[in-house]
Tab-separated table of C-alpha atoms in Angstrom:
chain	number	residue	atom	x	y	z
A	1	MET	CA	43.904	4.153	-7.070
A	2	ASP	CA	41.016	1.949	-8.226
A	3	LEU	CA	37.600	3.522	-7.941
A	4	ASP	CA	34.768	1.108	-7.133
A	5	LEU	CA	31.821	2.443	-9.131
A	6	THR	CA	29.487	-0.047	-7.487
A	7	ALA	CA	30.174	1.342	-4.009
A	8	ALA	CA	28.056	3.998	-2.309
A	9	ASP	CA	28.227	5.853	0.977
A	10	PHE	CA	24.522	5.829	1.834
A	11	CYS	CA	21.506	4.063	0.325
A	12	GLY	CA	17.924	3.959	1.533
A	13	VAL	CA	15.240	1.312	1.891
A	14	VAL	CA	11.599	2.369	2.255
A	15	LEU	CA	9.350	-0.299	3.765
A	16	ALA	CA	5.917	0.053	2.186
A	17	GLY	CA	4.590	-3.490	2.189
A	18	GLY	CA	2.592	-3.598	5.417
A	19	THR	CA	-1.000	-4.791	5.612
A	20	ALA	CA	-2.468	-1.504	6.957
A	21	ALA	CA	-5.034	-3.607	8.833
A	22	ARG	CA	-6.272	-0.656	10.897
A	23	MET	CA	-6.776	1.370	7.712
A	24	ASP	CA	-8.971	-1.155	5.886
A	25	GLY	CA	-5.999	-2.703	4.087
A	26	ILE	CA	-5.318	0.388	1.959
A	27	ASP	CA	-1.949	0.802	0.253
A	28	LYS	CA	-0.380	3.286	2.682
A	29	ALA	CA	2.220	4.382	0.142
A	30	SER	CA	-0.546	5.975	-1.953
A	31	VAL	CA	-2.242	7.792	0.958
A	32	GLU	CA	-1.888	11.555	0.645
A	33	LEU	CA	-0.750	14.022	3.282
A	34	ALA	CA	-0.456	17.707	2.377
A	35	GLY	CA	-1.096	16.884	-1.284
A	36	ARG	CA	1.700	14.308	-1.583
A	37	THR	CA	1.757	10.559	-1.110
A	38	LEU	CA	3.329	9.036	1.971
A	39	LEU	CA	5.770	7.366	-0.412
A	40	ALA	CA	6.848	10.770	-1.760
A	41	HIS	CA	7.494	11.965	1.794
A	42	ALA	CA	9.545	8.819	2.544
A	43	VAL	CA	11.616	9.105	-0.627
A	44	ASP	CA	12.293	12.779	0.240
A	45	ALA	CA	13.829	11.630	3.530
A	46	PHE	CA	16.512	9.927	1.436
A	47	LEU	CA	17.485	13.086	-0.434
A	48	ASP	CA	21.178	12.408	0.333
A	49	ALA	CA	21.057	8.711	-0.597
A	50	ASP	CA	22.920	7.452	-3.641
A	51	GLU	CA	20.071	5.038	-4.324
A	52	VAL	CA	16.621	4.207	-2.908
A	53	VAL	CA	14.738	0.904	-2.964
A	54	VAL	CA	11.027	0.773	-2.124
A	55	VAL	CA	9.881	-2.612	-0.837
A	56	ALA	CA	6.197	-2.985	-1.668
A	57	PRO	CA	3.897	-5.458	-3.419
A	58	GLN	CA	2.771	-2.711	-5.801
A	59	SER	CA	4.389	0.413	-7.155
A	60	VAL	CA	3.245	3.999	-6.747
A	61	PRO	CA	4.664	6.641	-9.095
A	62	THR	CA	7.550	8.620	-7.617
A	63	GLU	CA	9.117	11.930	-8.634
A	64	ARG	CA	12.609	10.549	-8.067
A	65	PRO	CA	13.797	7.330	-9.719
A	66	VAL	CA	13.674	4.426	-7.270
A	67	THR	CA	13.887	0.667	-7.535
A	68	PHE	CA	10.821	-1.340	-6.516
A	69	ALA	CA	11.220	-4.785	-4.984
A	70	CYS	CA	8.964	-7.208	-3.130
A	71	GLU	CA	9.844	-9.862	-0.627
A	72	ASP	CA	8.982	-13.462	-1.551
A	73	PRO	CA	6.468	-14.272	-0.220
A	74	PRO	CA	5.071	-10.723	0.051
A	75	ARG	CA	4.277	-8.995	3.346
A	76	GLY	CA	7.079	-10.729	5.213
A	77	GLY	CA	7.523	-8.005	7.803
A	78	PRO	CA	10.270	-5.440	8.394
A	79	VAL	CA	13.229	-7.853	8.495
A	80	ALA	CA	12.290	-9.565	5.234
A	81	GLY	CA	11.550	-6.156	3.720
A	82	LEU	CA	14.830	-4.595	4.838
A	83	LEU	CA	16.924	-7.497	3.580
A	84	THR	CA	14.999	-7.644	0.287
A	85	GLY	CA	15.667	-3.950	-0.133
A	86	VAL	CA	19.378	-4.350	0.580
A	87	ASP	CA	19.575	-7.201	-1.941
A	88	ALA	CA	17.900	-5.011	-4.587
A	89	LEU	CA	20.463	-2.204	-4.246
A	90	LEU	CA	22.679	-1.838	-7.298
A	91	ARG	CA	25.528	-0.428	-5.199
A	92	ARG	CA	27.208	-1.721	-2.055
A	93	PRO	CA	26.641	1.017	0.531
A	94	ARG	CA	28.632	1.750	3.646
A	95	LEU	CA	25.416	2.762	5.427
A	96	VAL	CA	21.851	1.623	4.791
A	97	GLY	CA	18.942	3.770	5.886
A	98	VAL	CA	15.580	2.168	6.602
A	99	LEU	CA	12.264	3.971	6.931
A	100	ALA	CA	8.647	2.895	7.255
A	101	VAL	CA	6.486	4.592	4.632
A	102	ASP	CA	4.013	5.710	7.307
A	103	MET	CA	6.445	8.103	9.053
A	104	PRO	CA	5.996	11.262	6.943
A	105	ARG	CA	7.664	13.645	9.405
A	106	VAL	CA	11.044	11.947	9.027
A	107	THR	CA	13.093	14.203	6.743
A	108	ALA	CA	16.502	14.324	5.116
A	109	ALA	CA	17.656	16.281	8.204
A	110	THR	CA	16.474	13.388	10.393
A	111	MET	CA	18.481	10.946	8.315
A	112	ARG	CA	21.532	13.204	8.588
A	113	ARG	CA	21.213	13.175	12.397
A	114	LEU	CA	20.905	9.389	12.349
A	115	ARG	CA	23.968	9.038	10.131
A	116	ALA	CA	25.988	11.294	12.441
A	117	ALA	CA	24.836	9.339	15.513
A	118	ALA	CA	25.764	6.034	13.847
A	119	ASP	CA	29.439	7.056	13.769
A	120	GLY	CA	31.290	4.741	16.148
A	121	HIS	CA	28.265	2.412	16.422
A	122	ASP	CA	26.693	-0.302	14.278
A	123	GLY	CA	23.834	2.066	13.513
A	124	ALA	CA	21.345	4.509	14.976
A	125	PHE	CA	17.568	4.553	15.289
A	126	LEU	CA	15.002	7.193	16.075
A	127	VAL	CA	13.278	6.714	19.442
A	128	ASP	CA	9.992	8.248	20.567
A	129	ARG	CA	9.334	10.115	23.821
A	130	ASP	CA	8.958	6.792	25.648
A	131	GLY	CA	12.290	5.502	24.337
A	132	ARG	CA	10.692	3.030	21.915
A	133	ARG	CA	12.691	2.383	18.766
A	134	GLN	CA	10.915	3.562	15.622
A	135	LEU	CA	11.223	2.147	12.121
A	136	ALA	CA	13.565	4.930	11.054
A	137	GLY	CA	17.258	4.223	11.262
A	138	VAL	CA	20.668	3.810	9.726
A	139	LEU	CA	22.764	0.652	9.822
A	140	ASP	CA	26.348	-0.194	8.983
A	141	ALA	CA	25.881	-2.469	5.950
A	142	THR	CA	28.747	-4.774	6.918
A	143	ARG	CA	27.403	-5.284	10.437
A	144	LEU	CA	23.916	-5.903	9.044
A	145	ALA	CA	25.376	-8.604	6.798
A	146	ASP	CA	27.108	-10.119	9.862
A	147	VAL	CA	23.798	-10.644	11.699
A	148	ARG	CA	21.701	-11.528	8.651
A	149	PRO	CA	19.566	-14.637	9.263
A	150	GLY	CA	18.995	-17.350	6.678
A	151	PRO	CA	16.099	-16.927	4.210
A	152	GLU	CA	13.857	-19.333	6.132
A	153	GLN	CA	14.096	-17.162	9.278
A	154	GLN	CA	13.503	-13.733	7.734
A	155	HIS	CA	9.757	-13.922	7.054
A	156	GLY	CA	7.884	-12.695	10.119
A	157	MET	CA	11.042	-12.075	12.161
A	158	ALA	CA	10.828	-9.177	14.622
A	159	LEU	CA	13.188	-6.307	13.832
A	160	HIS	CA	14.369	-6.039	17.457
A	161	ARG	CA	15.524	-9.658	17.244
A	162	LEU	CA	17.614	-8.956	14.148
A	163	LEU	CA	19.112	-5.813	15.679
A	164	SER	CA	19.730	-7.166	19.204
A	165	PRO	CA	23.415	-8.098	18.629
A	166	LEU	CA	24.203	-4.633	17.236
A	167	ARG	CA	25.442	-1.573	19.132
A	168	LEU	CA	22.882	1.046	18.172
A	169	ALA	CA	22.709	4.705	19.130
A	170	SER	CA	19.312	6.087	20.118
A	171	VAL	CA	18.340	9.424	18.578
A	172	PRO	CA	15.394	11.184	20.266
A	173	ALA	CA	12.671	12.193	17.822
A	174	GLY	CA	12.106	15.916	17.549
A	175	GLY	CA	8.640	17.365	17.097
A	176	GLU	CA	6.473	14.957	15.086
A	177	GLU	CA	9.359	12.888	13.660
A	178	GLY	CA	8.476	9.815	15.702
A	179	LEU	CA	4.814	9.757	14.701
A	180	ASP	CA	3.519	7.114	12.349
A	181	ILE	CA	0.188	6.714	10.627
A	182	ASP	CA	-1.466	3.509	11.805
A	183	THR	CA	-5.099	4.677	11.691
A	184	TRP	CA	-7.290	7.163	9.835
A	185	ALA	CA	-7.330	9.224	13.049
A	186	ASP	CA	-3.500	9.390	12.962
A	187	LEU	CA	-3.683	10.707	9.406
A	188	ARG	CA	-6.303	13.290	10.386
A	189	ASP	CA	-4.228	14.404	13.377
A	190	LEU	CA	-1.237	15.008	11.093
A	191	GLY	CA	-3.371	17.117	8.794
A	192	GLY	CA	-4.294	14.545	6.147
């Protein structure tokens, strides 16, 4: 039996390249919550991942080794970020996890639930109390490649448009999992 050393079961992509317009343009990855950066919280969510890529225009130190990448041009939105992250992976995963850096209550347990829910589907995403899809999910890497748009379409493309042909399971957020930090008030409310 040949063993493919470049293959992986699960890899993660952290999207950290947003403009943070409602937070004075600060680098959200470096914002601290409970004494740790939002990036550290996001990387922790991928505890079970074979590899993690952080898509951001600048790098923030991490406790765990990660690969940093940036879409070209930078700040291309979640689709460009996700696909840039996938392209930067050193291994070919079966499943790709994606997480916005500003969702610090998503944990490794959340990602495990998403991976379990993705079984028999093209992926699974966390949904909030109102049923809105959050930027925390798991996708079958082969199916993602099937719907991948050309490079000229990726920049600024809405994530729901990319995902619309896929059969995705919805996983209700528990507790504060579905909360993101868009404003300074959001950070304060989460204890930052």
